[in-house]
Short mmCIF file of C-alpha atoms and ligand atoms in Angstrom, two decimals:
data_model
loop_
_atom_site.label_atom_id
_atom_site.label_comp_id
_atom_site.label_asym_id
_atom_site.label_seq_id
_atom_site.Cartn_x
_atom_site.Cartn_y
_atom_site.Cartn_z
CA MET E 1 26.63 30.86 -70.70
CA ARG E 2 25.44 34.42 -70.17
CA MET E 3 25.82 36.12 -66.83
CA SER E 4 22.29 36.00 -65.51
CA ILE E 5 20.06 37.46 -62.83
CA GLU E 6 17.81 40.45 -63.10
CA PHE E 7 20.21 43.38 -63.15
CA SER E 8 18.73 46.04 -60.89
CA THR E 9 17.64 43.45 -58.32
CA ARG E 10 21.18 42.10 -58.34
CA VAL E 11 22.78 45.48 -57.68
CA ALA E 12 20.28 46.32 -54.96
CA ARG E 13 20.97 43.00 -53.26
CA ALA E 14 24.72 43.56 -53.40
CA TRP E 15 24.13 46.85 -51.61
CA ASP E 16 21.99 45.20 -48.93
CA GLY E 17 24.56 42.40 -48.65
CA ALA E 18 27.34 44.87 -47.91
CA ARG E 19 25.28 46.45 -45.13
CA ALA E 20 24.29 43.07 -43.71
CA CYS E 21 27.95 42.11 -43.79
CA GLU E 22 28.95 45.11 -41.71
CA ASN E 23 26.33 44.12 -39.13
CA ALA E 24 27.39 40.50 -39.17
CA GLN E 25 31.03 41.44 -38.67
CA MET E 26 30.10 43.51 -35.64
CA ARG E 27 28.39 40.46 -34.11
CA ALA E 28 31.08 38.02 -35.25
CA ALA E 29 31.39 34.94 -33.05
CA PRO E 30 34.83 33.44 -32.28
CA LEU E 31 36.09 31.45 -35.26
CA VAL E 32 35.93 27.68 -34.88
CA LEU E 33 37.76 25.57 -37.44
CA PRO E 34 36.43 21.99 -37.43
CA ALA E 35 39.27 19.47 -37.14
CA SER E 36 37.77 17.37 -39.94
CA LEU E 37 37.96 20.37 -42.28
CA VAL E 38 41.56 21.15 -41.40
CA THR E 39 42.49 17.51 -41.96
CA ALA E 40 40.63 17.36 -45.28
CA LEU E 41 42.34 20.50 -46.56
CA ARG E 42 45.77 19.24 -45.51
CA ALA E 43 45.17 15.89 -47.25
CA ALA E 44 43.66 17.37 -50.43
CA ARG E 45 45.55 16.71 -53.66
CA SER E 46 43.32 19.09 -55.57
CA VAL E 47 41.78 22.32 -54.27
CA ALA E 48 39.57 24.76 -56.15
CA VAL E 49 38.48 28.17 -54.93
CA LEU E 50 35.63 30.42 -56.04
CA THR E 51 35.80 34.03 -54.87
CA GLY E 52 33.51 37.01 -55.12
CA ALA E 53 33.26 40.64 -54.09
CA GLY E 54 33.42 39.83 -50.36
CA VAL E 55 37.06 38.78 -50.68
CA SER E 56 37.95 42.28 -51.91
CA ALA E 57 35.68 44.05 -49.41
CA GLU E 58 38.44 44.31 -46.82
CA SER E 59 40.69 45.93 -49.44
CA GLY E 60 38.10 48.66 -49.82
CA VAL E 61 37.12 47.83 -53.39
CA PRO E 62 33.73 49.50 -53.77
CA THR E 63 30.84 47.48 -55.14
CA PHE E 64 29.27 48.67 -58.39
CA ARG E 65 26.62 50.55 -56.43
CA ASP E 66 29.11 52.00 -53.93
CA ALA E 67 31.13 53.38 -56.83
CA GLN E 68 28.03 55.17 -58.19
CA GLN E 69 28.73 58.42 -56.40
CA GLY E 70 28.39 62.03 -57.57
CA LEU E 71 27.50 62.43 -61.20
CA TRP E 72 27.36 58.62 -61.65
CA ALA E 73 24.47 58.25 -59.16
CA GLN E 74 21.94 59.45 -61.72
CA PHE E 75 22.50 56.50 -64.10
CA ASP E 76 20.69 53.21 -64.21
CA PRO E 77 23.39 50.48 -64.16
CA ARG E 78 22.08 49.38 -67.57
CA GLU E 79 23.46 52.66 -68.94
CA LEU E 80 26.95 51.84 -67.65
CA ALA E 81 27.60 48.11 -68.01
CA THR E 82 25.83 46.59 -70.99
CA PRO E 83 26.84 46.23 -74.65
CA SER E 84 23.87 48.37 -75.71
CA ALA E 85 24.97 51.17 -73.33
CA PHE E 86 28.42 51.12 -74.93
CA ALA E 87 26.88 51.25 -78.41
CA ARG E 88 24.68 54.21 -77.42
CA ASN E 89 27.20 56.17 -75.40
CA PRO E 90 30.74 54.75 -75.57
CA LYS E 91 32.29 57.75 -73.86
CA ARG E 92 30.07 57.47 -70.76
CA VAL E 93 30.83 53.76 -70.35
CA TRP E 94 34.55 54.33 -70.94
CA ASP E 95 34.65 57.10 -68.31
CA TRP E 96 32.77 54.98 -65.75
CA TYR E 97 35.35 52.20 -66.09
CA ALA E 98 38.29 54.65 -66.16
CA MET E 99 37.07 56.00 -62.82
CA ARG E 100 36.73 52.50 -61.33
CA ARG E 101 40.13 51.49 -62.75
CA ASP E 102 41.62 54.41 -60.81
CA MET E 103 39.87 53.23 -57.64
CA VAL E 104 41.27 49.71 -58.03
CA ALA E 105 44.77 51.06 -58.64
CA ARG E 106 44.64 52.74 -55.24
CA VAL E 107 43.81 49.61 -53.19
CA ALA E 108 45.96 46.64 -52.18
CA PRO E 109 45.41 42.91 -51.64
CA ASN E 110 44.29 41.94 -48.12
CA PRO E 111 45.10 38.90 -45.94
CA ALA E 112 42.41 36.83 -47.72
CA HIS E 113 44.18 37.27 -51.07
CA PHE E 114 47.56 36.44 -49.52
CA ALA E 115 46.18 33.33 -47.76
CA LEU E 116 44.86 31.97 -51.07
CA ALA E 117 48.21 32.63 -52.75
CA GLU E 118 49.87 30.69 -49.93
CA LEU E 119 47.34 27.85 -50.27
CA GLU E 120 48.22 27.55 -53.96
CA ARG E 121 51.88 27.00 -53.01
CA ARG E 122 50.89 24.15 -50.64
CA VAL E 123 48.59 22.12 -52.88
CA PRO E 124 49.68 20.07 -55.92
CA ASP E 125 46.61 20.76 -58.06
CA PHE E 126 44.99 24.15 -57.54
CA LEU E 127 42.77 26.60 -59.37
CA LEU E 128 41.28 29.87 -58.17
CA ALA E 129 38.26 31.07 -60.14
CA THR E 130 37.25 34.60 -59.31
CA GLN E 131 34.25 36.73 -60.20
CA ASN E 132 36.21 39.82 -59.19
CA VAL E 133 37.58 42.08 -61.89
CA ASP E 134 40.07 43.94 -59.68
CA GLY E 135 43.13 41.76 -60.34
CA LEU E 136 43.97 41.61 -56.62
CA HIS E 137 44.52 37.83 -56.54
CA ARG E 138 47.40 38.08 -59.01
CA ARG E 139 48.79 41.10 -57.20
CA ALA E 140 48.86 38.95 -54.01
CA GLY E 141 50.89 36.26 -55.80
CA SER E 142 48.23 33.83 -57.04
CA VAL E 143 49.23 32.32 -60.38
CA ARG E 144 46.67 29.66 -61.24
CA VAL E 145 43.78 32.13 -61.54
CA VAL E 146 40.87 32.33 -63.96
CA GLU E 147 38.97 35.59 -64.11
CA LEU E 148 35.40 34.61 -64.94
CA HIS E 149 34.20 38.20 -65.33
CA GLY E 150 37.38 39.66 -66.84
CA ASN E 151 39.74 42.26 -65.44
CA ILE E 152 39.02 45.95 -65.12
CA THR E 153 42.70 46.86 -65.40
CA ARG E 154 42.83 45.57 -68.99
CA VAL E 155 41.23 46.97 -72.13
CA ARG E 156 40.51 45.26 -75.41
CA CYS E 157 39.35 46.07 -78.90
CA SER E 158 35.55 46.15 -79.01
CA ALA E 159 35.59 44.63 -82.53
CA GLU E 160 38.39 42.04 -82.51
CA GLY E 161 38.71 41.31 -78.78
CA THR E 162 42.50 41.75 -78.80
CA VAL E 163 43.85 42.93 -75.46
CA VAL E 164 45.71 46.21 -75.89
CA ALA E 165 48.57 46.77 -73.44
CA GLN E 166 48.88 50.53 -73.69
CA TRP E 167 46.47 53.28 -74.48
CA ARG E 168 46.11 56.99 -73.89
CA GLU E 169 43.13 58.32 -71.97
CA PRO E 170 41.09 60.30 -74.49
CA ALA E 171 41.24 64.07 -74.50
CA ASP E 172 38.11 64.36 -76.67
CA ALA E 173 34.59 63.02 -76.29
CA LEU E 174 35.28 59.45 -77.43
CA PRO E 175 37.12 56.35 -76.10
CA PRO E 176 40.57 55.59 -77.49
CA ARG E 177 40.80 53.51 -80.67
CA CYS E 178 42.34 50.09 -81.34
CA PRO E 179 45.78 50.62 -82.91
CA ALA E 180 45.14 47.71 -85.33
CA CYS E 181 41.61 48.28 -86.63
CA GLY E 182 40.47 51.66 -85.31
CA ALA E 183 37.42 50.36 -83.39
CA TYR E 184 36.83 51.72 -79.89
CA LEU E 185 38.65 50.12 -77.00
CA ARG E 186 36.50 48.84 -74.13
CA PRO E 187 37.17 47.42 -70.65
CA ASP E 188 38.06 43.71 -70.67
CA VAL E 189 35.18 42.80 -68.36
CA VAL E 190 32.04 40.73 -68.84
CA TRP E 191 29.03 43.03 -68.98
CA PHE E 192 25.53 41.94 -68.11
CA GLU E 193 23.90 40.22 -71.13
CA GLU E 194 27.34 38.98 -72.26
CA MET E 195 28.84 35.49 -72.33
CA LEU E 196 31.61 34.52 -69.93
CA PRO E 197 34.98 33.72 -71.57
CA ALA E 198 34.49 30.07 -72.59
CA ASP E 199 38.03 28.95 -71.71
CA ALA E 200 37.88 30.49 -68.22
CA LEU E 201 34.51 28.91 -67.48
CA ALA E 202 35.62 25.50 -68.81
CA ALA E 203 38.78 25.60 -66.65
CA ALA E 204 36.72 26.50 -63.57
CA GLU E 205 34.23 23.70 -64.25
CA ASP E 206 37.04 21.16 -64.74
CA ALA E 207 38.63 22.24 -61.47
CA ALA E 208 35.29 21.99 -59.66
CA ARG E 209 34.74 18.46 -61.01
CA ARG E 210 38.17 17.13 -60.02
CA CYS E 211 38.85 18.92 -56.71
CA ASP E 212 38.78 17.29 -53.28
CA VAL E 213 37.92 20.58 -51.58
CA LEU E 214 36.16 23.66 -53.00
CA LEU E 215 36.40 26.88 -50.98
CA VAL E 216 33.65 29.37 -51.82
CA ALA E 217 34.60 32.74 -50.35
CA GLY E 218 32.91 36.13 -50.36
CA THR E 219 30.25 35.43 -52.93
CA SER E 220 26.49 35.64 -52.65
CA ALA E 221 26.43 32.49 -54.84
CA GLU E 222 23.58 33.92 -56.87
CA VAL E 223 25.10 34.96 -60.18
CA TYR E 224 25.21 32.20 -62.76
CA PRO E 225 27.09 30.42 -64.20
CA ALA E 226 29.69 30.83 -61.40
CA ALA E 227 27.02 29.98 -58.81
CA ALA E 228 26.69 26.49 -60.37
CA LEU E 229 30.30 25.54 -59.54
CA PRO E 230 29.66 24.47 -55.90
CA GLU E 231 26.94 22.05 -56.94
CA LEU E 232 29.15 20.66 -59.69
CA ALA E 233 31.92 20.04 -57.15
CA GLN E 234 29.58 18.54 -54.60
CA ARG E 235 28.05 16.15 -57.14
CA ALA E 236 31.57 14.99 -58.01
CA GLY E 237 32.23 14.21 -54.33
CA ALA E 238 34.15 17.32 -53.20
CA LEU E 239 33.89 18.89 -49.77
CA VAL E 240 32.38 22.36 -50.29
CA VAL E 241 33.31 25.01 -47.73
CA GLU E 242 31.65 28.40 -47.57
CA VAL E 243 33.47 31.42 -46.11
CA ASN E 244 31.05 34.31 -45.67
CA PRO E 245 29.83 36.40 -42.74
CA ASN E 246 26.28 36.12 -44.09
CA GLU E 247 23.94 33.34 -45.13
CA THR E 248 23.69 32.60 -48.85
CA PRO E 249 21.71 30.09 -50.93
CA LEU E 250 24.74 27.80 -50.67
CA SER E 251 24.90 27.79 -46.86
CA ALA E 252 22.36 25.02 -46.32
CA ASP E 253 24.17 22.61 -48.66
CA ALA E 254 27.82 23.37 -47.88
CA GLY E 255 29.83 20.73 -46.02
CA HIS E 256 31.21 23.43 -43.72
CA VAL E 257 30.21 27.06 -43.26
CA LEU E 258 32.78 29.40 -41.75
CA ARG E 259 31.01 32.59 -40.68
CA GLY E 260 33.36 35.54 -40.68
CA PRO E 261 35.27 37.93 -42.90
CA ALA E 262 37.48 36.24 -45.49
CA GLY E 263 40.48 38.27 -44.32
CA VAL E 264 40.25 36.58 -40.93
CA VAL E 265 38.91 33.12 -41.80
CA LEU E 266 41.14 32.24 -44.77
CA PRO E 267 44.50 33.06 -43.12
CA ALA E 268 43.40 31.07 -40.04
CA LEU E 269 42.28 28.09 -42.13
CA VAL E 270 45.43 27.98 -44.27
CA ALA E 271 47.68 28.38 -41.21
CA ALA E 272 45.83 25.58 -39.39
CA ALA E 273 46.10 23.20 -42.35
CA PHE E 274 49.69 24.09 -43.23
CA PRO E 275 51.48 25.32 -40.11
CA GLY E 276 55.07 26.49 -40.36
N1 LIG N 301 34.44 38.34 -46.27
C1 LIG N 301 33.71 37.39 -46.89
N2 LIG N 301 32.53 37.61 -47.48
C2 LIG N 301 32.07 38.87 -47.44
C3 LIG N 301 32.76 39.92 -46.82
C4 LIG N 301 34.00 39.62 -46.21
N3 LIG N 301 34.74 40.55 -45.58
N4 LIG N 301 32.04 41.05 -46.98
C5 LIG N 301 30.94 40.72 -47.68
N5 LIG N 301 30.95 39.40 -47.95
C6 LIG N 301 29.98 38.61 -48.69
C7 LIG N 301 28.54 39.09 -48.60
O1 LIG N 301 27.90 38.52 -47.47
C8 LIG N 301 27.98 38.57 -49.92
O2 LIG N 301 27.47 37.25 -49.76
O3 LIG N 301 30.34 38.73 -50.05
C9 LIG N 301 29.20 38.51 -50.84
C10 LIG N 301 29.20 39.56 -51.94
O4 LIG N 301 28.14 39.30 -52.78
P1 LIG N 301 27.93 40.08 -54.15
O5 LIG N 301 28.10 41.55 -53.90
O6 LIG N 301 26.68 39.56 -54.71
O7 LIG N 301 29.22 39.67 -54.99
P2 LIG N 301 29.48 38.41 -55.92
O8 LIG N 301 28.91 37.18 -55.35
O9 LIG N 301 30.93 38.47 -56.23
O10 LIG N 301 28.66 38.81 -57.21
C11 LIG N 301 28.93 38.15 -58.41
O11 LIG N 301 27.75 39.81 -59.67
O12 LIG N 301 27.61 42.09 -59.37
C12 LIG N 301 28.01 41.09 -60.23
O13 LIG N 301 29.78 40.94 -61.73
C13 LIG N 301 29.49 41.21 -60.41
O14 LIG N 301 31.22 39.64 -60.06
C14 LIG N 301 30.04 40.13 -59.53
C15 LIG N 301 28.95 39.08 -59.57
#
């Protein structure tokens, strides 16, 4: 399924969401972990997790819009993150991602990432599906991870799709070329108007269908198809838990809503369910 929602609206909302989050964090109420949730998590044989940009917020990973500083501010996002933009101006798109790759290389996983890595070690059947492209879950020690929107630290051949481990940043006006076929290399991320990797999506859907508990952390739950996973889990009988300082379209339907930053809530939840 293609990543869907009207693009400029989506980016504007992410911007508003980040501001609303700052406000919500300032007003944050003391965290209450319902005993029934702690018990359910401890007893779960199968846990699935869906994460979004909010989980990386406390690492300082800038949102798409936040990263549009300086000379990048003049561009419509459609000129930076769509297949047609890459066809029209491959160098501009390559440089935009090279700049963001540098930003991601300078940040580190935060307590939310580490708590989810710890949760994976405590649960027999576990899958973490992330919409984030920063690779921070793996850097925190998570292993059973599917990256629904790809990974900004990797590049692949724009013609064959083969991931290329090493490349040289271009000195001239064009992106580097695939060593096998000579086509341009591109970031290994899912652009707007593109399909999600079918195997990653299928694995996430399977995990959502079979899990006892689904944690949904740091996502506005608006970008499909990832946003459909909570409903899939709920229909299959899972307990769906939202971790977000702000209200989302999922909040009304979630079994539990934990209002607060993921870097505070997730470590507390995992420690409560699995002390010692
Ligand atoms: N802890 C938890 N949640 C947070 C935090 C935090 N510290 N800070 C912000 N949030 C929440 C916001 O309240 C918001 O609901 O994270 C969510 C971020 O929403 P989006 O920016 O819409 O990010 P996401 O849901 O991951 O978007 C999905 O859309 O922009 C595209 O491809 C991009 O992967 C992204 C996809």
